[in-house]
Coordinates of C-alpha atoms in Angstrom, one line a residue:
X541 CA -42.7 11.9 -7.9
X542 CA -40.8 10.2 -5.1
X543 CA -43.9 8.2 -4.2
X544 CA -44.6 7.4 -7.8
X545 CA -41.1 6.0 -8.4
X546 CA -41.1 3.9 -5.3
X547 CA -44.7 2.6 -6.0
X548 CA -43.8 1.8 -9.6
X549 CA -40.7 -0.1 -8.6
X550 CA -42.5 -1.9 -5.8
X551 CA -45.0 -3.1 -8.4
X552 CA -42.4 -4.9 -10.5
X553 CA -39.8 -6.0 -7.9
X554 CA -40.0 -8.1 -4.7
X555 CA -40.4 -6.0 -1.5
X556 CA -36.9 -6.7 -0.3
X557 CA -35.4 -5.4 -3.5
X558 CA -36.6 -1.8 -3.0
X559 CA -35.6 0.6 -0.2
X560 CA -35.7 4.3 0.5
X561 CA -34.2 4.1 4.0
X562 CA -32.1 7.3 4.4
X563 CA -29.2 5.5 6.1
X564 CA -29.1 2.8 3.4
X565 CA -29.2 5.4 0.6
X566 CA -26.4 7.4 2.3
X567 CA -24.2 4.2 2.3
X568 CA -24.8 3.8 -1.4
X569 CA -24.3 7.3 -2.6
X570 CA -20.6 7.1 -3.6
X571 CA -17.7 4.8 -4.3
X572 CA -14.2 5.1 -2.8
X573 CA -13.4 8.4 -4.5
X574 CA -14.7 10.4 -1.6
X575 CA -13.6 13.7 -3.1
X576 CA -15.7 13.2 -6.3
X577 CA -19.1 14.9 -6.3
X578 CA -22.1 12.8 -5.3
X579 CA -25.8 13.4 -4.7
X580 CA -28.5 11.8 -2.7
X581 CA -30.4 9.0 -4.5
X582 CA -34.2 8.7 -4.4
X583 CA -34.3 4.9 -4.0
X584 CA -32.0 1.9 -4.0
X585 CA -33.0 -1.3 -5.9
X586 CA -31.3 -4.7 -5.7
X587 CA -32.5 -6.8 -8.6
X588 CA -31.7 -10.5 -8.6
X589 CA -32.2 -11.3 -12.3
X590 CA -31.9 -9.8 -15.8
X591 CA -35.7 -9.6 -15.9
X592 CA -35.7 -7.5 -12.8
X593 CA -33.0 -5.2 -14.2
X594 CA -35.3 -4.8 -17.3
X595 CA -38.2 -3.9 -15.1
X596 CA -36.2 -1.2 -13.3
X597 CA -35.1 0.4 -16.5
X598 CA -38.6 0.3 -18.0
X599 CA -39.9 2.2 -14.9
X600 CA -37.0 4.6 -15.1
X601 CA -37.6 5.3 -18.8
X602 CA -41.4 5.8 -18.3
X603 CA -40.8 8.2 -15.4
X604 CA -37.7 9.8 -16.8
X605 CA -35.6 9.0 -13.7
X606 CA -31.8 8.6 -14.0
X607 CA -30.3 5.3 -13.0
X608 CA -26.8 4.8 -11.5
X609 CA -25.5 1.2 -11.8
X610 CA -23.4 0.1 -8.9
X611 CA -21.2 -2.9 -8.0
X612 CA -19.2 -3.4 -4.8
X613 CA -18.4 0.3 -4.5
X614 CA -14.7 -0.1 -4.7
X615 CA -14.2 2.3 -7.6
X616 CA -11.7 5.2 -7.4
X617 CA -13.1 7.7 -9.9
X618 CA -16.6 8.5 -8.7
X619 CA -18.1 6.3 -11.5
X620 CA -20.7 4.9 -9.1
X621 CA -21.5 8.1 -7.3
X622 CA -25.2 8.9 -7.2
X623 CA -26.9 12.0 -8.7
X624 CA -29.7 13.7 -6.7
X625 CA -33.0 11.9 -7.1
X626 CA -31.6 9.0 -9.0
X627 CA -32.3 5.3 -8.7
X628 CA -29.2 3.5 -7.6
X629 CA -29.2 0.0 -9.2
X630 CA -27.0 -2.3 -7.1
X631 CA -26.1 -5.5 -8.9
X632 CA -24.6 -7.3 -5.9
X633 CA -27.5 -9.7 -5.5
X634 CA -26.7 -11.0 -9.0
X635 CA -23.6 -12.7 -7.8
X636 CA -23.7 -16.3 -9.2
X637 CA -21.0 -18.1 -11.1
X638 CA -23.3 -19.7 -13.6
X639 CA -20.8 -22.0 -15.3
X640 CA -17.1 -22.9 -15.4
X641 CA -16.3 -24.8 -18.6
X642 CA -13.0 -26.6 -18.0
X643 CA -12.5 -27.9 -21.5
X644 CA -13.8 -24.7 -23.1
X645 CA -11.7 -22.7 -20.7
X646 CA -14.3 -20.1 -19.9
X647 CA -16.7 -19.0 -17.2
X648 CA -20.1 -17.4 -17.3
X649 CA -20.8 -15.1 -14.4
X650 CA -23.2 -12.5 -13.1
X651 CA -21.9 -8.9 -12.5
X652 CA -22.1 -9.1 -8.7
X653 CA -19.7 -12.1 -8.5
X654 CA -16.4 -11.0 -6.8
X655 CA -13.2 -11.2 -8.8
X656 CA -11.7 -13.4 -6.1
X657 CA -14.7 -15.8 -6.2
X658 CA -14.2 -16.2 -10.0
X659 CA -10.5 -16.9 -9.4
X660 CA -11.4 -19.5 -6.8
X661 CA -14.0 -21.2 -9.0
X662 CA -11.5 -21.3 -11.9
X663 CA -8.8 -22.7 -9.6
X664 CA -11.1 -25.6 -8.6
X665 CA -10.9 -26.7 -12.3
X666 CA -7.2 -26.2 -12.5
X667 CA -7.6 -22.9 -14.4
X668 CA -6.9 -19.2 -13.8
X669 CA -8.8 -16.0 -14.3
X670 CA -6.0 -13.5 -15.0
X671 CA -7.3 -9.9 -14.4
X672 CA -6.1 -8.9 -10.9
X673 CA -6.9 -5.4 -9.8
X674 CA -5.5 -4.5 -6.4
X675 CA -9.1 -4.8 -5.2
X676 CA -9.5 -8.4 -6.5
X677 CA -10.6 -9.7 -3.1
X678 CA -13.6 -7.4 -2.8
X679 CA -14.3 -5.8 -6.2
X680 CA -17.1 -7.2 -8.4
X681 CA -16.8 -8.4 -12.0
X682 CA -19.4 -5.9 -13.0
X683 CA -17.3 -3.0 -11.7
X684 CA -14.1 -4.5 -13.3
X685 CA -16.0 -4.6 -16.6
X686 CA -17.4 -1.0 -16.2
X687 CA -13.9 0.5 -15.8
X688 CA -12.0 -2.1 -17.9
X689 CA -9.9 -2.6 -14.7
X690 CA -6.2 -3.5 -14.9
X691 CA -3.8 -4.9 -12.3
X692 CA -0.3 -6.2 -11.7
X693 CA -0.3 -8.9 -14.3
X694 CA -1.6 -6.7 -17.2
X695 CA 1.9 -6.4 -18.6
X696 CA 1.6 -10.0 -19.8
X697 CA -2.0 -10.9 -19.8
X698 CA -3.9 -7.6 -20.5
X699 CA -6.7 -5.8 -18.8
X700 CA -10.2 -7.0 -18.0
X701 CA -11.5 -6.5 -21.5
X702 CA -8.9 -8.9 -22.9
X703 CA -10.5 -11.7 -20.9
X704 CA -14.1 -11.0 -22.0
X705 CA -15.6 -13.2 -24.8
X706 CA -19.2 -12.0 -24.6
X707 CA -21.8 -10.0 -22.6
X708 CA -25.4 -9.8 -21.8
X709 CA -26.5 -6.2 -21.4
X710 CA -29.8 -4.3 -20.8
X711 CA -30.2 -1.0 -22.6
X712 CA -31.7 2.1 -21.1
X713 CA -35.2 1.2 -22.4
X714 CA -35.1 -2.4 -21.0
X715 CA -34.0 -4.1 -24.2
X716 CA -31.7 -7.1 -23.6
X717 CA -28.9 -7.6 -26.1
X718 CA -26.0 -10.2 -26.3
X719 CA -22.6 -9.4 -27.7
X720 CA -19.7 -11.7 -28.6
X721 CA -20.0 -15.4 -27.7
X722 CA -18.0 -18.4 -26.6
X723 CA -15.5 -18.5 -29.4
X724 CA -11.9 -17.3 -29.3
X725 CA -12.3 -15.4 -32.6
X726 CA -15.5 -13.5 -33.5
X727 CA -15.5 -10.6 -36.0
X728 CA -19.2 -10.7 -36.9
X729 CA -20.4 -7.1 -36.8
X730 CA -19.2 -4.2 -34.7
X731 CA -17.2 -5.1 -31.6
X732 CA -20.0 -4.2 -29.1
X733 CA -18.3 -6.2 -26.4
X734 CA -15.4 -3.9 -26.4
X735 CA -17.7 -0.9 -26.6
X736 CA -19.6 -1.9 -23.4
X737 CA -16.5 -2.8 -21.5
X738 CA -15.1 0.4 -19.9
X739 CA -18.3 2.4 -20.6
X740 CA -18.8 3.0 -16.9
X741 CA -22.5 2.2 -16.9
X742 CA -23.3 5.0 -19.3
X743 CA -24.4 2.8 -22.3
X744 CA -26.1 -0.2 -20.7
X745 CA -26.3 -2.3 -17.5
X746 CA -24.2 -5.5 -17.8
X747 CA -26.0 -8.5 -16.4
X748 CA -23.8 -11.4 -17.5
X749 CA -20.3 -12.0 -18.8
X750 CA -18.5 -14.8 -20.5
X751 CA -14.9 -14.7 -19.4
X752 CA -11.8 -16.3 -20.9
X753 CA -9.9 -18.6 -18.5
X754 CA -6.2 -19.7 -18.8
X755 CA -4.1 -22.6 -17.7
X756 CA -2.8 -22.1 -14.2
X757 CA 0.6 -20.4 -14.5
X758 CA 3.8 -22.1 -13.3
X759 CA 5.6 -21.2 -10.1
X760 CA 6.9 -17.7 -10.2
X761 CA 10.5 -16.4 -10.0
X762 CA 10.8 -13.0 -8.4
X763 CA 13.3 -10.1 -8.6
X764 CA 13.7 -6.9 -6.6
X765 CA 16.2 -4.2 -7.7
X766 CA 17.1 -0.8 -6.2
X767 CA 18.3 2.1 -8.4
X768 CA 20.2 5.3 -7.7
X769 CA 18.2 7.4 -10.2
X770 CA 14.8 7.4 -11.8
X771 CA 16.4 7.4 -15.2
X772 CA 18.4 4.2 -14.4
X773 CA 15.2 2.5 -13.3
X774 CA 13.4 3.6 -16.4
X775 CA 16.3 2.3 -18.5
X776 CA 16.0 -1.1 -16.8
X777 CA 12.2 -1.2 -17.5
X778 CA 12.7 -0.5 -21.2
X779 CA 15.5 -3.1 -21.5
X780 CA 13.5 -5.8 -19.8
X781 CA 10.5 -5.1 -22.0
X782 CA 12.7 -5.3 -25.1
X783 CA 14.1 -8.7 -24.1
X784 CA 11.3 -10.6 -22.5
X785 CA 7.7 -10.4 -21.3
X786 CA 7.5 -10.5 -17.5
X787 CA 4.3 -11.5 -15.7
X788 CA 4.7 -8.5 -13.5
X789 CA 6.9 -5.4 -13.6
X790 CA 6.2 -2.9 -10.8
X791 CA 8.0 0.3 -9.7
X792 CA 8.0 2.3 -6.5
X793 CA 9.6 5.7 -6.0
X794 CA 11.6 6.8 -3.0
X795 CA 8.7 8.5 -1.2
X796 CA 6.6 5.3 -1.4
X797 CA 9.6 3.0 -0.4
X798 CA 10.1 5.2 2.7
X799 CA 6.4 5.1 3.6
X800 CA 6.4 1.3 3.4
X801 CA 9.6 0.9 5.4
X802 CA 8.3 3.3 8.1
X803 CA 5.1 1.3 8.4
X804 CA 6.3 -2.3 7.8
X805 CA 10.1 -2.4 8.2
X806 CA 11.5 -4.8 5.6
X807 CA 15.1 -3.6 5.3
X808 CA 14.3 -1.7 2.1
X809 CA 16.9 0.8 0.7
X810 CA 15.3 4.1 1.6
X811 CA 18.0 6.0 -0.2
X812 CA 17.3 4.4 -3.6
X813 CA 15.5 6.6 -6.1
X814 CA 13.3 3.7 -7.2
X815 CA 12.6 0.1 -6.4
X816 CA 11.7 -2.3 -9.3
X817 CA 9.9 -5.6 -8.7
X818 CA 9.6 -8.2 -11.5
X819 CA 8.3 -11.7 -12.0
X820 CA 8.4 -14.5 -14.5
X821 CA 5.7 -17.2 -14.4
X822 CA 7.1 -19.2 -17.4
X823 CA 8.4 -21.9 -15.1
X824 CA 11.3 -24.4 -15.6
X825 CA 14.3 -23.4 -17.7
X826 CA 12.3 -20.7 -19.5
X827 CA 11.5 -19.0 -16.2
X828 CA 15.1 -19.2 -15.2
X829 CA 16.2 -17.7 -18.5
X830 CA 13.7 -14.9 -18.2
X831 CA 14.8 -14.1 -14.7
X832 CA 18.5 -14.1 -15.8
X833 CA 17.6 -11.6 -18.6
X834 CA 15.8 -9.3 -16.1
X835 CA 18.7 -9.5 -13.6
X836 CA 21.1 -8.6 -16.4
X837 CA 19.0 -5.7 -17.6
X838 CA 18.9 -4.2 -14.0
X839 CA 22.7 -4.6 -13.6
X840 CA 23.4 -3.0 -17.0
X841 CA 21.1 -0.1 -16.0
X842 CA 23.2 0.5 -12.8
X843 CA 21.1 -1.1 -10.1
X844 CA 22.8 -0.8 -6.7
X845 CA 21.1 -4.0 -5.4
X846 CA 19.5 -7.0 -7.2
X847 CA 17.9 -9.8 -5.3
X848 CA 16.1 -12.8 -6.9
X849 CA 14.5 -16.0 -5.8
X850 CA 12.7 -19.0 -7.3
X851 CA 11.1 -19.8 -4.0
X852 CA 7.4 -18.7 -4.1
X853 CA 7.2 -18.0 -0.3
X854 CA 10.3 -15.8 -0.5
X855 CA 8.9 -14.2 -3.7
X856 CA 5.7 -13.3 -1.8
X857 CA 7.7 -11.7 1.0
X858 CA 9.6 -9.6 -1.6
X859 CA 6.3 -8.6 -3.2
X860 CA 5.0 -7.5 0.1
X861 CA 6.7 -4.1 -0.4
X862 CA 4.6 -3.4 -3.5
X863 CA 1.4 -4.6 -1.9
X864 CA 2.0 -2.3 1.1
X865 CA 2.5 0.7 -1.1
X866 CA -1.0 2.3 -1.0
X867 CA -1.9 1.4 2.6
X868 CA 1.5 2.7 3.7
X869 CA 0.8 6.1 2.1
X870 CA -2.6 6.1 3.7
X871 CA -0.9 6.0 7.1
X872 CA 0.4 9.5 6.3
X873 CA -3.0 11.1 5.8
X874 CA -5.9 11.4 3.4
X875 CA -5.1 10.4 -0.2
X876 CA -6.0 11.3 -3.8
X877 CA -5.0 8.3 -5.8
X878 CA -4.2 9.2 -9.4
X879 CA -4.1 6.7 -12.3
X880 CA -2.2 8.0 -15.3
X881 CA -0.5 6.2 -18.1
X882 CA 2.4 7.2 -20.3
X883 CA 4.6 5.4 -22.9
X884 CA 7.0 3.1 -21.0
X885 CA 10.0 5.1 -22.2
X886 CA 8.6 8.2 -20.6
X887 CA 8.1 6.9 -17.1
X888 CA 11.3 8.6 -15.7
X889 CA 10.0 12.0 -17.1
X890 CA 6.6 11.4 -15.5
X891 CA 8.2 10.6 -12.1
X892 CA 10.5 13.6 -12.3
X893 CA 7.6 15.9 -13.1
X894 CA 5.6 14.4 -10.2
X895 CA 8.4 15.3 -7.9
X896 CA 8.4 18.9 -9.2
X897 CA 4.6 19.1 -8.8
X898 CA 4.9 17.9 -5.2
X899 CA 7.5 20.6 -4.5
X900 CA 5.5 23.3 -6.3
X901 CA 2.3 22.7 -4.3
X902 CA 3.9 21.7 -1.0
X903 CA 2.3 18.3 -0.9
X904 CA 3.6 14.7 -0.3
X905 CA 3.2 12.5 -3.4
X906 CA 4.3 8.9 -3.5
X907 CA 4.3 7.2 -6.9
X908 CA 4.0 3.5 -7.6
X909 CA 2.5 1.4 -10.3
X910 CA 2.7 -0.9 -13.3
X911 CA 6.0 0.0 -15.0
X912 CA 5.7 -2.6 -17.6
X913 CA 2.7 -0.9 -19.2
X914 CA 3.4 2.6 -18.1
X915 CA 0.4 2.9 -15.8
X916 CA 1.5 4.7 -12.7
X917 CA -0.4 5.8 -9.5
X918 CA 0.9 9.1 -8.1
X919 CA -0.8 9.3 -4.7
X920 CA -1.2 12.8 -3.2
X921 CA -1.2 12.7 0.6
X922 CA -2.7 15.6 2.7
X923 CA -4.4 16.6 5.9
X924 CA -8.2 16.2 5.4
X925 CA -8.9 18.7 8.2
X926 CA -6.9 21.4 6.4
X927 CA -9.0 23.1 3.6
X928 CA -5.9 24.7 2.1
X929 CA -4.1 21.4 2.0
X930 CA -7.1 19.8 0.2
X931 CA -7.0 22.6 -2.3
X932 CA -3.3 22.1 -2.9
X933 CA -3.8 18.4 -3.2
X934 CA -6.5 18.8 -5.9
X935 CA -4.3 21.2 -7.8
X936 CA -1.5 18.7 -7.7
X937 CA -3.8 15.9 -8.8
X938 CA -4.9 18.0 -11.8
X939 CA -1.3 18.9 -12.7
X940 CA -0.4 15.2 -12.8
X941 CA -3.2 14.7 -15.4
X942 CA -1.8 17.5 -17.5
X943 CA 1.7 16.1 -17.2
X944 CA 0.6 12.7 -18.4
X945 CA -1.2 14.3 -21.4
X946 CA 1.9 16.4 -22.2
X947 CA 4.0 13.2 -22.3
X948 CA 1.7 11.5 -24.8
X949 CA -0.2 9.5 -22.1
X950 CA -3.7 9.1 -20.7
X951 CA -5.6 10.5 -17.8
X952 CA -6.6 7.0 -16.7
X953 CA -5.1 3.6 -17.3
X954 CA -7.5 1.4 -15.3
X955 CA -9.7 3.3 -12.8
X956 CA -11.9 5.1 -15.3
X957 CA -12.9 8.7 -15.9
X958 CA -16.0 8.7 -13.7
X959 CA -16.8 12.2 -12.4
X960 CA -13.4 12.9 -10.9
X961 CA -11.6 13.3 -14.3
X962 CA -14.5 14.2 -16.6
X963 CA -13.2 17.7 -17.1
X964 CA -10.0 16.3 -18.7
X965 CA -11.5 13.8 -21.2
X966 CA -12.0 16.4 -23.9
X967 CA -8.3 17.5 -23.6
X968 CA -7.3 13.9 -24.3
X969 CA -9.8 12.9 -27.0
X970 CA -10.2 16.2 -28.9
X971 CA -13.5 17.7 -30.0
X972 CA -14.2 15.4 -32.9
X973 CA -13.7 12.2 -31.0
X974 CA -15.6 13.6 -28.0
X975 CA -18.6 14.3 -30.3
X976 CA -18.4 10.7 -31.6
X977 CA -18.6 9.5 -28.0
X978 CA -21.6 11.7 -27.4
X979 CA -23.3 10.4 -30.6
X980 CA -22.9 6.8 -29.4
X981 CA -24.3 7.7 -26.0
X982 CA -27.3 9.4 -27.6
X983 CA -27.9 6.4 -29.8
X984 CA -28.0 3.9 -27.0
X985 CA -29.4 6.1 -24.2
X986 CA -31.4 8.9 -26.0
X987 CA -32.9 10.2 -22.7
X988 CA -29.5 10.4 -21.0
X989 CA -30.8 8.3 -18.0
X990 CA -27.8 6.0 -17.5
X991 CA -25.2 7.3 -15.1
X992 CA -25.6 10.9 -15.9
X993 CA -22.6 13.2 -15.2
X994 CA -20.1 10.5 -15.7
X995 CA -17.4 10.0 -18.3
X996 CA -18.8 12.6 -20.8

């Protein structure tokens, strides 16, 4: 069968687009979620066009071989991890920015285009592509679409799906479909665009996206505040969100702040229970007003320190603390990065429960994330050489998922379910909704060939 698959693919693709080299296959068998299960693929294909993606899927359907779509491999849930004997379909050769329409304020791009490249192309036209996952410099648009990736600016501008106007997708049998379009409003038929975004490669292979661009935002004003308790930080977050809409509202707990200060000394308050970072990109008098409202909210909530600046260079220096959060925790050992979301008003309860989980399992957990939309990243740190430590880390990771659900939240806010959290999806959705998901999957991929073992 291996020879048949390779031969069949070689007949429909250029020679350079097909490889079964063991070292290359090993390098493409998993994403960044190294603890999620992965198998060894049978062959890697690198199509350069929609027609070539069609050809791959027709071969896969004819020979009943599973296909795992893959972007840049920066995912954090095992969503791109290979299954044994599968075809890994890398979309990174499809990396062109096909169009930037300045007047229409949209871009048409292929899935292998990097998020950062799209931002740069938009900036050349005086525009801005808003979605900004932490991996924006090296993650692909296709991967962002597959997981409906978020980022720091989601509190004001939404997640990836909020920037998608339309898609081109290839179904499991090779059929090409188009969803959405180039208009701002479009309610003709079911919202298939929203269905495909976030489907983690289980329903179709996305080969083109029409993305909404925005005017370039004004210069940002930045605020950093330290709080004596988690509750006071949570109170400030709720008050800010009631009074204005910041372009960024991030939180770091004491463990994370101490990790950052130990790695990159910045004079941070290591005794504070939490550090809050906020921005307004409204510009002018409105930006000054928004900043003043946020400062007042922090002071009313009992912040011990509040610093603010309208200077962008100083603002970037202050934001450095947040950008260093995850790499600083990585200095302490191997990491399991969680991605849970709760209602904003319940963030203090989540952080307190995470501290109890860390104590109960004897592990280090640093929590940081997007306070403005309740999407937090508790990060479990452990010694990768210690099997018992890994077991405790996994137990803590799972307990955090349970805690988020108990608080009325979600097991993933932006990274996706993949294979890492698949066992918890039923607990969040319930049996009836899970069956509906499975029915949709069966309708679009009746043979179950697209990214098996993921999501459902």
